[in-house]
Amino acid sequence: MSFKPEGPVLQGALVRLEPLEHRHAADLAVAAEEDRGTYAFTWVPRAHEVGAYIDLQLARAAEGEVAPYAQVATASGRAVGTTAYCEPRSWLSEDEVSAVEVGHTWLAKSAQGTGINAEAKLLLFRHAFEVWGVSRVDLKTDARNQRSRAAIESVGARFEGVLRNWSRSKVVGEEGRLRDSAIFSITAGEWPECRGRLEQRVAHFLPKPPPTP
């Protein structure tokens, strides 16, 4: 397909999604080491691996496989994790995208539970559905990762099933093994309701205006 998922800067109130570059490396190295116990089933580079990780993502971006982002907390201006569009598929036209996955997502411990994940998903989904015009957005995770599955469901995605031996395991100590992947999606018809739910979730984390005298 000729379509390449080149994502622009996506600006929110809590998070700004910036195309991933090496200038984000120092922040990401700090973020990745905050509390690695929260990454149980997700591969997150160690501090010394961040440069190579960015190189890999940029190489894949050049091939049209991914559009990688740094998640930058607006409150601090620091990169606190990554995310990406990946696996674009086209079924009707070579120049348009029919479906895309949102993945390669991780956040520093201090950024979890702050609304950044919800707003990042809102920004990514909105661009995919309302600018690219996709028919569906996919998300997947290790089937054993209950925390990730709950987070995916919380942003409005529907569980579709488990694909057995679907991809390589990202768990330390399971190198060379395959994992079962839990698959979720949001379709274009579901997007308006999903958008409303996400906007409400994000609003919960925004500063409340002072009461009117």
mmCIF file of C-alpha atoms in Angstrom:
data_model
loop_
_atom_site.group_PDB
_atom_site.id
_atom_site.type_symbol
_atom_site.label_atom_id
_atom_site.label_comp_id
_atom_site.label_asym_id
_atom_site.label_seq_id
_atom_site.Cartn_x
_atom_site.Cartn_y
_atom_site.Cartn_z
ATOM 1 C CA MET A 1 0.000 0.000 0.000
ATOM 2 C CA SER A 2 1.139 3.559 -0.674
ATOM 3 C CA PHE A 3 -0.390 5.083 2.478
ATOM 4 C CA LYS A 4 2.136 5.766 5.246
ATOM 5 C CA PRO A 5 0.874 6.573 8.767
ATOM 6 C CA GLU A 6 2.794 9.823 9.255
ATOM 7 C CA GLY A 7 1.222 11.356 12.333
ATOM 8 C CA PRO A 8 1.421 15.092 13.070
ATOM 9 C CA VAL A 9 1.830 16.650 16.506
ATOM 10 C CA LEU A 10 -1.382 15.987 18.437
ATOM 11 C CA GLN A 11 -1.992 18.529 21.192
ATOM 12 C CA GLY A 12 -4.107 17.909 24.260
ATOM 13 C CA ALA A 13 -4.522 19.560 27.649
ATOM 14 C CA LEU A 14 -2.619 16.862 29.561
ATOM 15 C CA VAL A 15 -0.383 15.383 26.888
ATOM 16 C CA ARG A 16 1.217 16.417 23.631
ATOM 17 C CA LEU A 17 2.029 13.622 21.210
ATOM 18 C CA GLU A 18 5.198 14.545 19.318
ATOM 19 C CA PRO A 19 6.722 12.454 16.515
ATOM 20 C CA LEU A 20 9.463 10.446 18.218
ATOM 21 C CA GLU A 21 12.981 11.865 17.833
ATOM 22 C CA HIS A 22 16.345 11.443 19.511
ATOM 23 C CA ARG A 23 15.779 14.696 21.396
ATOM 24 C CA HIS A 24 13.308 12.726 23.542
ATOM 25 C CA ALA A 25 15.918 10.131 24.533
ATOM 26 C CA ALA A 26 17.123 11.693 27.798
ATOM 27 C CA ASP A 27 13.594 12.094 29.178
ATOM 28 C CA LEU A 28 12.569 8.603 28.080
ATOM 29 C CA ALA A 29 15.642 7.057 29.694
ATOM 30 C CA VAL A 30 14.580 8.560 33.026
ATOM 31 C CA ALA A 31 10.917 7.623 32.538
ATOM 32 C CA ALA A 32 11.703 4.015 31.639
ATOM 33 C CA GLU A 33 13.558 3.413 34.909
ATOM 34 C CA GLU A 34 11.016 4.902 37.338
ATOM 35 C CA ASP A 35 9.387 1.639 38.403
ATOM 36 C CA ARG A 36 9.887 -1.266 36.045
ATOM 37 C CA GLY A 37 7.556 -3.452 38.073
ATOM 38 C CA THR A 38 4.640 -1.815 36.232
ATOM 39 C CA TYR A 39 5.824 -3.175 32.856
ATOM 40 C CA ALA A 40 5.337 -6.870 33.639
ATOM 41 C CA PHE A 41 4.076 -7.967 30.195
ATOM 42 C CA THR A 42 5.211 -4.948 28.168
ATOM 43 C CA TRP A 43 8.683 -4.538 26.699
ATOM 44 C CA VAL A 44 10.114 -1.166 27.675
ATOM 45 C CA PRO A 45 13.736 -0.316 26.839
ATOM 46 C CA ARG A 46 16.237 0.123 29.640
ATOM 47 C CA ALA A 47 17.811 3.570 29.887
ATOM 48 C CA HIS A 48 20.875 2.490 27.896
ATOM 49 C CA GLU A 49 18.657 0.967 25.183
ATOM 50 C CA VAL A 50 16.539 4.051 24.457
ATOM 51 C CA GLY A 51 18.773 5.338 21.649
ATOM 52 C CA ALA A 52 18.668 2.005 19.835
ATOM 53 C CA TYR A 53 14.908 1.789 20.442
ATOM 54 C CA ILE A 54 14.386 5.174 18.776
ATOM 55 C CA ASP A 55 16.622 4.122 15.868
ATOM 56 C CA LEU A 56 14.495 1.006 15.371
ATOM 57 C CA GLN A 57 11.224 2.923 15.449
ATOM 58 C CA LEU A 58 12.507 5.542 13.033
ATOM 59 C CA ALA A 59 13.697 2.829 10.645
ATOM 60 C CA ARG A 60 10.281 1.196 10.777
ATOM 61 C CA ALA A 61 8.664 4.600 10.239
ATOM 62 C CA ALA A 62 10.759 5.078 7.094
ATOM 63 C CA GLU A 63 9.297 1.812 5.780
ATOM 64 C CA GLY A 64 5.738 2.971 6.487
ATOM 65 C CA GLU A 65 5.176 0.397 9.251
ATOM 66 C CA VAL A 66 4.694 2.750 12.214
ATOM 67 C CA ALA A 67 4.231 6.384 13.164
ATOM 68 C CA PRO A 68 5.951 6.548 16.577
ATOM 69 C CA TYR A 69 5.240 9.223 19.165
ATOM 70 C CA ALA A 70 6.756 10.500 22.382
ATOM 71 C CA GLN A 71 4.111 11.208 25.020
ATOM 72 C CA VAL A 72 5.035 14.594 26.483
ATOM 73 C CA ALA A 73 3.317 15.692 29.700
ATOM 74 C CA THR A 74 2.166 19.273 29.191
ATOM 75 C CA ALA A 75 2.598 20.076 32.895
ATOM 76 C CA SER A 76 6.351 19.369 32.833
ATOM 77 C CA GLY A 77 7.236 19.452 29.155
ATOM 78 C CA ARG A 78 9.028 16.111 29.609
ATOM 79 C CA ALA A 79 8.574 12.924 27.597
ATOM 80 C CA VAL A 80 7.041 10.309 29.889
ATOM 81 C CA GLY A 81 6.486 7.419 27.486
ATOM 82 C CA THR A 82 5.836 6.399 23.911
ATOM 83 C CA THR A 83 2.992 5.229 21.703
ATOM 84 C CA ALA A 84 2.480 4.686 17.979
ATOM 85 C CA TYR A 85 0.242 3.986 15.062
ATOM 86 C CA CYS A 86 1.238 0.666 13.514
ATOM 87 C CA GLU A 87 0.164 -2.032 11.056
ATOM 88 C CA PRO A 88 -1.879 0.144 8.664
ATOM 89 C CA ARG A 89 -4.121 -1.918 6.370
ATOM 90 C CA SER A 90 -5.867 -0.859 3.195
ATOM 91 C CA TRP A 91 -8.755 -2.880 1.755
ATOM 92 C CA LEU A 92 -10.428 -0.473 -0.667
ATOM 93 C CA SER A 93 -7.740 1.844 -2.029
ATOM 94 C CA GLU A 94 -3.939 1.823 -2.057
ATOM 95 C CA ASP A 95 -3.912 5.515 -1.160
ATOM 96 C CA GLU A 96 -6.214 5.271 1.858
ATOM 97 C CA VAL A 97 -6.019 3.406 5.139
ATOM 98 C CA SER A 98 -8.913 1.206 6.234
ATOM 99 C CA ALA A 99 -7.617 0.156 9.647
ATOM 100 C CA VAL A 100 -4.693 0.880 11.934
ATOM 101 C CA GLU A 101 -3.432 -0.345 15.287
ATOM 102 C CA VAL A 102 -2.467 1.791 18.267
ATOM 103 C CA GLY A 103 0.374 0.145 20.141
ATOM 104 C CA HIS A 104 3.961 0.317 21.417
ATOM 105 C CA THR A 105 2.493 2.191 24.372
ATOM 106 C CA TRP A 106 4.132 2.643 27.761
ATOM 107 C CA LEU A 107 4.129 5.322 30.431
ATOM 108 C CA ALA A 108 6.392 6.084 33.363
ATOM 109 C CA LYS A 109 4.932 5.091 36.718
ATOM 110 C CA SER A 110 4.407 8.743 37.704
ATOM 111 C CA ALA A 111 2.346 9.345 34.536
ATOM 112 C CA GLN A 112 0.035 6.383 35.044
ATOM 113 C CA GLY A 113 -3.419 7.189 36.413
ATOM 114 C CA THR A 114 -3.088 10.890 35.544
ATOM 115 C CA GLY A 115 -5.381 10.980 32.523
ATOM 116 C CA ILE A 116 -2.475 11.068 30.072
ATOM 117 C CA ASN A 117 -3.278 7.619 28.688
ATOM 118 C CA ALA A 118 -6.950 8.461 28.185
ATOM 119 C CA GLU A 119 -6.195 11.733 26.420
ATOM 120 C CA ALA A 120 -3.456 10.179 24.268
ATOM 121 C CA LYS A 121 -5.952 7.563 23.098
ATOM 122 C CA LEU A 122 -8.547 10.287 22.457
ATOM 123 C CA LEU A 123 -6.053 12.192 20.279
ATOM 124 C CA LEU A 124 -4.907 9.094 18.377
ATOM 125 C CA PHE A 125 -8.382 7.683 17.817
ATOM 126 C CA ARG A 126 -9.791 11.061 16.764
ATOM 127 C CA HIS A 127 -7.066 11.583 14.167
ATOM 128 C CA ALA A 128 -7.459 8.042 12.831
ATOM 129 C CA PHE A 129 -11.255 8.186 12.524
ATOM 130 C CA GLU A 130 -11.841 11.852 11.679
ATOM 131 C CA VAL A 131 -8.789 12.687 9.548
ATOM 132 C CA TRP A 132 -7.719 9.386 8.013
ATOM 133 C CA GLY A 133 -11.260 7.997 7.915
ATOM 134 C CA VAL A 134 -10.407 4.499 9.120
ATOM 135 C CA SER A 135 -13.120 1.890 9.608
ATOM 136 C CA ARG A 136 -11.514 0.454 12.759
ATOM 137 C CA VAL A 137 -8.698 0.922 15.241
ATOM 138 C CA ASP A 138 -7.108 -2.162 16.815
ATOM 139 C CA LEU A 139 -5.378 -2.605 20.153
ATOM 140 C CA LYS A 140 -3.779 -5.794 21.456
ATOM 141 C CA THR A 141 -1.904 -6.983 24.510
ATOM 142 C CA ASP A 142 -0.551 -10.131 26.105
ATOM 143 C CA ALA A 143 -3.632 -12.153 27.052
ATOM 144 C CA ARG A 144 -2.228 -12.561 30.588
ATOM 145 C CA ASN A 145 -1.931 -8.808 31.112
ATOM 146 C CA GLN A 146 -5.120 -8.087 33.033
ATOM 147 C CA ARG A 147 -4.023 -4.552 33.882
ATOM 148 C CA SER A 148 -3.494 -3.667 30.226
ATOM 149 C CA ARG A 149 -6.723 -5.362 29.175
ATOM 150 C CA ALA A 150 -8.660 -3.328 31.741
ATOM 151 C CA ALA A 151 -6.983 -0.118 30.563
ATOM 152 C CA ILE A 152 -7.863 -0.879 26.932
ATOM 153 C CA GLU A 153 -11.481 -1.610 27.806
ATOM 154 C CA SER A 154 -11.612 1.593 29.868
ATOM 155 C CA VAL A 155 -10.976 3.706 26.754
ATOM 156 C CA GLY A 156 -13.958 2.142 24.989
ATOM 157 C CA ALA A 157 -12.430 -0.689 22.963
ATOM 158 C CA ARG A 158 -14.354 -3.960 22.664
ATOM 159 C CA PHE A 159 -12.790 -7.340 23.310
ATOM 160 C CA GLU A 160 -12.843 -9.548 20.216
ATOM 161 C CA GLY A 161 -11.025 -12.644 21.394
ATOM 162 C CA VAL A 162 -7.642 -14.237 22.006
ATOM 163 C CA LEU A 163 -5.343 -15.233 19.153
ATOM 164 C CA ARG A 164 -3.144 -18.089 20.327
ATOM 165 C CA ASN A 165 0.613 -18.026 19.705
ATOM 166 C CA TRP A 166 0.053 -14.748 17.874
ATOM 167 C CA SER A 167 3.335 -12.927 18.504
ATOM 168 C CA ARG A 168 6.594 -13.178 20.387
ATOM 169 C CA SER A 169 6.479 -12.774 24.137
ATOM 170 C CA LYS A 170 7.858 -9.521 25.532
ATOM 171 C CA VAL A 171 8.265 -10.891 29.056
ATOM 172 C CA VAL A 172 11.811 -11.009 30.392
ATOM 173 C CA GLY A 173 12.878 -14.651 30.561
ATOM 174 C CA GLU A 174 10.493 -15.714 27.794
ATOM 175 C CA GLU A 175 12.760 -14.839 24.886
ATOM 176 C CA GLY A 176 12.088 -17.100 21.921
ATOM 177 C CA ARG A 177 8.593 -17.984 23.100
ATOM 178 C CA LEU A 178 5.234 -16.978 21.654
ATOM 179 C CA ARG A 179 2.389 -15.357 23.510
ATOM 180 C CA ASP A 180 -1.395 -15.374 23.198
ATOM 181 C CA SER A 181 -2.693 -11.914 22.279
ATOM 182 C CA ALA A 182 -5.995 -10.404 23.440
ATOM 183 C CA ILE A 183 -7.476 -8.381 20.575
ATOM 184 C CA PHE A 184 -9.654 -5.275 20.992
ATOM 185 C CA SER A 185 -11.112 -2.801 18.522
ATOM 186 C CA ILE A 186 -13.201 0.311 18.013
ATOM 187 C CA THR A 187 -15.157 0.666 14.790
ATOM 188 C CA ALA A 188 -16.156 3.864 13.029
ATOM 189 C CA GLY A 189 -19.772 3.348 14.075
ATOM 190 C CA GLU A 190 -18.743 3.070 17.733
ATOM 191 C CA TRP A 191 -16.417 6.056 17.640
ATOM 192 C CA PRO A 192 -18.924 8.851 18.523
ATOM 193 C CA GLU A 193 -19.962 7.110 21.754
ATOM 194 C CA CYS A 194 -16.346 6.193 22.531
ATOM 195 C CA ARG A 195 -15.244 9.779 21.941
ATOM 196 C CA GLY A 196 -17.825 11.082 24.381
ATOM 197 C CA ARG A 197 -16.708 8.640 27.070
ATOM 198 C CA LEU A 198 -13.066 9.546 26.584
ATOM 199 C CA GLU A 199 -13.789 13.271 26.704
ATOM 200 C CA GLN A 200 -15.599 12.772 30.011
ATOM 201 C CA ARG A 201 -12.675 10.771 31.416
ATOM 202 C CA VAL A 202 -10.167 13.410 30.400
ATOM 203 C CA ALA A 203 -12.335 16.189 31.864
ATOM 204 C CA HIS A 204 -12.165 14.433 35.230
ATOM 205 C CA PHE A 205 -8.404 15.130 35.357
ATOM 206 C CA LEU A 206 -8.551 18.765 34.240
ATOM 207 C CA PRO A 207 -8.467 21.642 36.765
ATOM 208 C CA LYS A 208 -11.959 22.643 37.765
ATOM 209 C CA PRO A 209 -12.926 26.290 37.068
ATOM 210 C CA PRO A 210 -13.526 28.427 40.155
ATOM 211 C CA PRO A 211 -17.165 28.721 41.214
ATOM 212 C CA THR A 212 -19.093 31.646 39.834
ATOM 213 C CA PRO A 213 -19.583 34.292 42.532
#
